[in-house]
Coordinates of C-alpha atoms in Angstrom, one line a residue:
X1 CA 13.5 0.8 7.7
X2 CA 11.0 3.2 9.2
X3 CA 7.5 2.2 8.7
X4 CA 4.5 5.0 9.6
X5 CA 0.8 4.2 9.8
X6 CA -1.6 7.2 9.7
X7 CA -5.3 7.6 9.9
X8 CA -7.3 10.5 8.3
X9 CA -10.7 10.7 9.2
X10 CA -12.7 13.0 7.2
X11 CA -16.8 14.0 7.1
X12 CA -18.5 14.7 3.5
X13 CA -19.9 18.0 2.8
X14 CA -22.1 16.3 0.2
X15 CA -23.4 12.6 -1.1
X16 CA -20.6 10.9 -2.2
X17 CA -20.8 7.8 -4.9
X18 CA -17.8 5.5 -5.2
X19 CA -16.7 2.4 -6.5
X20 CA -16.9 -0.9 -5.0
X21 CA -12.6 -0.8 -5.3
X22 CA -12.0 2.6 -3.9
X23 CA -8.2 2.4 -4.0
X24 CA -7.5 3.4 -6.9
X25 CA -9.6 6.7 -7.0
X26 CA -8.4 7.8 -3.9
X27 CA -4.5 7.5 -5.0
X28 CA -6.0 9.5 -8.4
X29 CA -6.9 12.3 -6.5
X30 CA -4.5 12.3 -4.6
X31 CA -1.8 12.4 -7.1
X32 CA -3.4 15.3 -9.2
X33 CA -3.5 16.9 -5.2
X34 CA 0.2 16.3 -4.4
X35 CA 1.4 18.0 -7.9
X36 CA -0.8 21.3 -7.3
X37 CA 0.5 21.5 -3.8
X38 CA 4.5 21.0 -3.9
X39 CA 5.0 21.4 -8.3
X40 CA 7.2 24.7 -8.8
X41 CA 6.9 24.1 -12.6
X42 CA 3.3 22.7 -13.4
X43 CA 3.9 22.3 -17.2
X44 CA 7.4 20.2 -17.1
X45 CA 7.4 16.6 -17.1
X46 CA 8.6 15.2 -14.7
X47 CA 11.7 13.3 -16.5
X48 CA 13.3 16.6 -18.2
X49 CA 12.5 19.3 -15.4
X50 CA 15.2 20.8 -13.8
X51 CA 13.9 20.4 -9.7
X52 CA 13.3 16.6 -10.5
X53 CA 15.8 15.2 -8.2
X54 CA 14.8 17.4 -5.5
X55 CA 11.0 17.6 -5.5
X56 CA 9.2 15.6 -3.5
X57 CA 6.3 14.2 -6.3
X58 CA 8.8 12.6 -8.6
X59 CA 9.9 10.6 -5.1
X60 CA 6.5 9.8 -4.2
X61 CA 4.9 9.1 -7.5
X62 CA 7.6 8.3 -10.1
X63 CA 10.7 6.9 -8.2
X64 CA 13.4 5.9 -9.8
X65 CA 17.2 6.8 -9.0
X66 CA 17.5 8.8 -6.1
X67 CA 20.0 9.8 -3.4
X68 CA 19.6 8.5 0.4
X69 CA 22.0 9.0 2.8
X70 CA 24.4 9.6 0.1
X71 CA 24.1 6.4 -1.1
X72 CA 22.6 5.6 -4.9
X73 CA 19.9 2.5 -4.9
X74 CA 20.1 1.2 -8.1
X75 CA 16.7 -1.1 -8.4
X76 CA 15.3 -1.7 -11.8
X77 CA 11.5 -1.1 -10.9
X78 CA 11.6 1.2 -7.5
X79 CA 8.5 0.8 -5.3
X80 CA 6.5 3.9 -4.1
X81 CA 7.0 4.3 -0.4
X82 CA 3.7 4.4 0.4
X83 CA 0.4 2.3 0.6
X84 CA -2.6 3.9 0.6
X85 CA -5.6 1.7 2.5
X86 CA -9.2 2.9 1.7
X87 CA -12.2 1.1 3.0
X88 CA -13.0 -2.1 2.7
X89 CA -16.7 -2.1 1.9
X90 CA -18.7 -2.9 -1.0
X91 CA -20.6 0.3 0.1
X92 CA -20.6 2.9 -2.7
X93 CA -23.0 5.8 -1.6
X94 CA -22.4 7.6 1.0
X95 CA -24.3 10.4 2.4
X96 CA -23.5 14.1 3.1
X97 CA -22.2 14.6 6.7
X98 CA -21.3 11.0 7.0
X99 CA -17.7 10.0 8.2
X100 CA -15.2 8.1 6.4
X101 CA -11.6 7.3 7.5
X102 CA -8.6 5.7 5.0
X103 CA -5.3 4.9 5.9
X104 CA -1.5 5.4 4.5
X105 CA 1.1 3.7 4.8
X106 CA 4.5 5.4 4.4
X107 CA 8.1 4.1 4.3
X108 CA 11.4 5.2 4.9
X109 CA 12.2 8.7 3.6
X110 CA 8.5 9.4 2.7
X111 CA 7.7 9.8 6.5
X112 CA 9.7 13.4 6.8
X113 CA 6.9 14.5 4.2
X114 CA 4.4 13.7 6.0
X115 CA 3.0 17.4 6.7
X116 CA 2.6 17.5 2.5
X117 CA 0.4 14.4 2.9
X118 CA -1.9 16.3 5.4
X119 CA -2.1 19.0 3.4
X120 CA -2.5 17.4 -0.2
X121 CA -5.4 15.7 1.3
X122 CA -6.9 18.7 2.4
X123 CA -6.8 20.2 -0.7
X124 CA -7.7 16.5 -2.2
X125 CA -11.3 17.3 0.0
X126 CA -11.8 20.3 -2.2
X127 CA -11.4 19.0 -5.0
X128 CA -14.1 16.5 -4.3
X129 CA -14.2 12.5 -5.0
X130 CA -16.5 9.8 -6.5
X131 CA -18.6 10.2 -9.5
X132 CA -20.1 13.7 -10.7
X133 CA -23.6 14.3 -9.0
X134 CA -25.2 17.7 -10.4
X135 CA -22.1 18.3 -12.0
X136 CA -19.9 18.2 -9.2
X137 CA -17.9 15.8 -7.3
X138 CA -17.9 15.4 -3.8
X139 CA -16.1 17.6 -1.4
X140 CA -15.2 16.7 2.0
X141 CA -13.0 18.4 5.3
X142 CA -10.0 16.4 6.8
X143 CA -11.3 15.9 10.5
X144 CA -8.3 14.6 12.4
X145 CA -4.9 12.4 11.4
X146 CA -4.2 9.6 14.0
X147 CA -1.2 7.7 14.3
X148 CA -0.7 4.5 16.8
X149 CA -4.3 6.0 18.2
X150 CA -3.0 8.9 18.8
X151 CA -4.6 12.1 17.5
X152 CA -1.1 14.4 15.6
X153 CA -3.4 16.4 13.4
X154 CA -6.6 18.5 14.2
X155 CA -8.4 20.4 11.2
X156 CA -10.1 22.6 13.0
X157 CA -6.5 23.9 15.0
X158 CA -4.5 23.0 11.6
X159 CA -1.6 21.9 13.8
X160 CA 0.6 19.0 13.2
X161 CA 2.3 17.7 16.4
X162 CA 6.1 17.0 16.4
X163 CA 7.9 14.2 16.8
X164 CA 8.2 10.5 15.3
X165 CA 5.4 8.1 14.7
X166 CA 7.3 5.0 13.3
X167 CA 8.5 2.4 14.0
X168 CA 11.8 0.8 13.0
X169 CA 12.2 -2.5 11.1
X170 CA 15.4 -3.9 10.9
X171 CA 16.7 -6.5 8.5
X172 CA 17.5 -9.0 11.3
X173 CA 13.9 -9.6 12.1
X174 CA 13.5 -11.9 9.2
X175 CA 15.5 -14.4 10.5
X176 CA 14.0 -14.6 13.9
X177 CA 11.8 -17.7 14.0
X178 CA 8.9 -18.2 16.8
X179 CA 9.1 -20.8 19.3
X180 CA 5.5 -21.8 19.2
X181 CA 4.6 -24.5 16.8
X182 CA 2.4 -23.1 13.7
X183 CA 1.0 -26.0 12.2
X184 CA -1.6 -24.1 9.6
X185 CA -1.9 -20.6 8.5
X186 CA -5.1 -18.9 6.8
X187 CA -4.3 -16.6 4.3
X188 CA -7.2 -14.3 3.5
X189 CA -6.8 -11.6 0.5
X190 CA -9.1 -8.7 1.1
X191 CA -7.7 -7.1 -1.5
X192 CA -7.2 -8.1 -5.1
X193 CA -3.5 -9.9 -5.3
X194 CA -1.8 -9.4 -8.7
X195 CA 1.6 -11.2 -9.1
X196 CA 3.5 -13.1 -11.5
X197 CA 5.0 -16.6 -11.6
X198 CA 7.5 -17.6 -14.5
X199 CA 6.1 -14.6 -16.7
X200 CA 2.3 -15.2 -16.1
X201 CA -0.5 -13.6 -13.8
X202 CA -1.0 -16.3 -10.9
X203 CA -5.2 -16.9 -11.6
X204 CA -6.7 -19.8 -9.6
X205 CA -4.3 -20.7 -7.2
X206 CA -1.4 -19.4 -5.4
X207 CA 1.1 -22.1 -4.1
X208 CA 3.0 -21.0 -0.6
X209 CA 5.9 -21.0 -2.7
X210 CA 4.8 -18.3 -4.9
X211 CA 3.3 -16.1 -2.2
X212 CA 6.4 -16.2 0.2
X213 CA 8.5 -15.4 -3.7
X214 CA 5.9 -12.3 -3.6
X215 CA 7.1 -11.4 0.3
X216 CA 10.9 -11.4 -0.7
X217 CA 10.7 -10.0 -3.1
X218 CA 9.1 -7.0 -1.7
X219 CA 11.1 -7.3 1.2
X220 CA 14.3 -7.4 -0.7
X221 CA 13.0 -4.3 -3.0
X222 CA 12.0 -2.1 0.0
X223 CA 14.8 -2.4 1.8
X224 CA 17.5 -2.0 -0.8
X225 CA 14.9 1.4 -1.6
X226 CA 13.9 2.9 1.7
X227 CA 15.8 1.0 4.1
X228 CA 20.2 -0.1 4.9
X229 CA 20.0 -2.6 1.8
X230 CA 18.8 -5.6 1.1
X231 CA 18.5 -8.3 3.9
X232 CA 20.9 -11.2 4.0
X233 CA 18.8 -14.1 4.0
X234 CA 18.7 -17.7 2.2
X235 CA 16.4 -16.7 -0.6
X236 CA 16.7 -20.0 -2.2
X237 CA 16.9 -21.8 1.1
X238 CA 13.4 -20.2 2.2
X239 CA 11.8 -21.0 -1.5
X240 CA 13.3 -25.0 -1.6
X241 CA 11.6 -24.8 2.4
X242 CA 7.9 -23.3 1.1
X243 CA 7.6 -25.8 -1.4
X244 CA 7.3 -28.4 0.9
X245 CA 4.2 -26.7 2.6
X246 CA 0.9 -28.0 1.3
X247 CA -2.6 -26.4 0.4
X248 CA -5.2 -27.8 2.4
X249 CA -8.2 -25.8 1.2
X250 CA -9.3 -23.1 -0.7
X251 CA -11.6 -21.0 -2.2
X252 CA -9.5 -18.0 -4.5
X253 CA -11.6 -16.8 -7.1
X254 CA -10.3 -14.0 -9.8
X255 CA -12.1 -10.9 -9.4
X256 CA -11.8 -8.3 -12.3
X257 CA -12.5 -4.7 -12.0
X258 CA -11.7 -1.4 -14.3
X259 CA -10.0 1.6 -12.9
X260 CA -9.6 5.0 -14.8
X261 CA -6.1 6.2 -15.7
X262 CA -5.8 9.5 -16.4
X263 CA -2.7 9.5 -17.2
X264 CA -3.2 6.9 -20.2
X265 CA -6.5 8.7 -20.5
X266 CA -8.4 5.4 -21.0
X267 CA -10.1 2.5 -19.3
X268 CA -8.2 -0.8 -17.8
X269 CA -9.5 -3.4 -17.1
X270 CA -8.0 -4.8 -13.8
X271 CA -8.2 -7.9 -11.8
X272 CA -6.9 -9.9 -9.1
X273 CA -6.7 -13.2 -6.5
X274 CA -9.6 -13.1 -3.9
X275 CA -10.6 -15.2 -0.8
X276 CA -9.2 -17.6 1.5
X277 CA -6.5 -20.5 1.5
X278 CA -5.0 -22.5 4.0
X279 CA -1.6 -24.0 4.5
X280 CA -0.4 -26.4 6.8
X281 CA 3.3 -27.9 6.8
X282 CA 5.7 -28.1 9.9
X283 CA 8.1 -25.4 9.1
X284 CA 5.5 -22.8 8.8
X285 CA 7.2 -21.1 11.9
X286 CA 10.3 -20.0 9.4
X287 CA 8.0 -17.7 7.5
X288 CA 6.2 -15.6 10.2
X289 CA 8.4 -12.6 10.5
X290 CA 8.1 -12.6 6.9
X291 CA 4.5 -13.1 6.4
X292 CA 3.7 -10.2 9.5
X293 CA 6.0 -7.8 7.9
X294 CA 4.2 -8.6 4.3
X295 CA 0.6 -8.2 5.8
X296 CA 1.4 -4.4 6.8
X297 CA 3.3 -3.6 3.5
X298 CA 1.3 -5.8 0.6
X299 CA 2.5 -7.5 -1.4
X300 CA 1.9 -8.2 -5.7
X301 CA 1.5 -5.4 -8.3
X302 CA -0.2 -2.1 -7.7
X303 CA 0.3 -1.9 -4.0
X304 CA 0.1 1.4 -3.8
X305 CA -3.6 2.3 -3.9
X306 CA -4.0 -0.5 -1.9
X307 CA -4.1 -4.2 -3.5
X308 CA -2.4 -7.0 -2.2
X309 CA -3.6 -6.2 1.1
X310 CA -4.3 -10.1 3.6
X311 CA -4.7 -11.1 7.0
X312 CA -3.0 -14.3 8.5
X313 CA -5.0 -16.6 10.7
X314 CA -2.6 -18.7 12.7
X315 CA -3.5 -22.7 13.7
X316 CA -1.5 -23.9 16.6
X317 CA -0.2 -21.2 18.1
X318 CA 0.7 -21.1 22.0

């Protein structure tokens, strides 16, 4: 599966105030962006217009059944193919002229539609972000678009530069296991985590078992999506494994916060697993290709503006 990582860096034309989660607000505007940019028939849903399986919104925002590669990928609750990773900073005013830079994420497919990114954000910047100040949100202008460092997209030159900026995961790596000894691994959510266990939202404490039954679980749904299937690993194997790893310490705390849907044109009230927690157990090493892979891609509910974003801490290793 191909896997892209792109930076846009953008200035503000104005002040700027934002929410302490700023995720969710950017994938908002974005959305609304996307639709004005590549929507032949603005007034259609989605569901009954005729271009659906050929546009590019309904495969970004709504996916569902789609061709790829001639192949149908039947998967009863599709992932988007992209992650979009804003901030991380309690900061919430910002002032004109400043700089601020967000990444996305984009898998599979969604990397050929890349240039519609660049420009939906452009046009995102004039349509402004943040809370109404004087009656008017903020504007901002796409600066540059980096990928592995390097710059492919300058606003003032408007040029994209060819070629391919991924990188390509295959299945196999999951079942490559390092030769160093892990004995412990730190697990810090920097983003609220929102997953389920037997039918209930996981609120004070997250077993490894649960969280590496998070990673497969996204693993096996983005590769059966966007990649050549589902990898052929021992999910039950790997789960009966995890449960013997312990928790040693930890400090996860529930953190709620309310996002605006304008589609459901109301307030929700959102919330997730924050902090750190640390594992030890000798067969750690088993789960590392599945852990690294996971800390790019998130994992839990509502990945796509951004949650379920961590960073592993390794104890042990040569």
């Amino acid at each position: 599966m191909e896997i892209g990582k792109y930076k846009f860096e953008c200035v503000l034309d104005s002040d700027c105030i934002l929410p302490e989660f700023k995720g969710s607000t950017f994938r908002g505007v974005f959305g609304l962006s996307l639709k004005k940019v590549v929507c032949a028939l603005r007034f259609q849903e989605c569901n009954s217009c005729l271009l659906n399986e050929s546009c590019i919104y309904p495969f970004i925002f709504e996916p569902g059944k789609f061709e790829d590669s001639g192949e149908k990928h039947h998967v009863a609750a599709p992932p988007h193919p992209y992650v979009i990773e804003a901030p991380i900073t309690k900061k919430t005013h910002w002032t004109k002229g400043e700089l601020f830079d967000f990444d996305i994420i984009l898998l599979g497919k969604a990397n050929e539609y890349l240039p519609y990114f660049v420009y939906a954000i452009e046009q995102m910047g004039q349509t402004g972000i943040g809370k109404m100040i004087d009656g008017f949100r903020s504007t901002f202008n796409l600066v540059s678009v980096k990928a592995n460092r390097k710059l492919i997209y300058s606003g003032k030159e408007r040029k994209l530069v060819k070629g391919s900026f991924t990188k390509n995961i295959s299945a196999g790596r999951f079942a490559k296991i390092k030769e160093s000894e892990i004995s412990g691994i730190t697990v810090v959510l920097q983003t609220p985590l929102r997953l389920k266990f037997e039918n209930n939202l996981k609120r004070a404490e997250l077993p490894f078992h649960v969280l590496i039954r998070a990673c497969l679980r996204r693993i096996s749904t983005l590769f059966e999506t966007y990649g050549k299937g589902e990898p052929a690993l021992d999910y039950k194997g790997l789960i009966s494994l995890a449960e013997t790893v312990r928790t040693v310490h930890s400090d996860l705390s529930w953190h709620d916060w309310r996002r605006y849907s304008s589609r459901q044109d109301q307030e929700m009230l959102m919330g997730g697993l924050v902090g750190n927690i640390i594992y030890e157990g000798n067969v750690l090493n088993n789960f590392l290709p599945i852990l690294k892979f996971c800390e790019t891609v998130h994992i839990g509910k509502q990945t796509s503006f951004g949650l379920g974003k961590f960073e592993l801490f390794f104890e042990g290793e040569e």
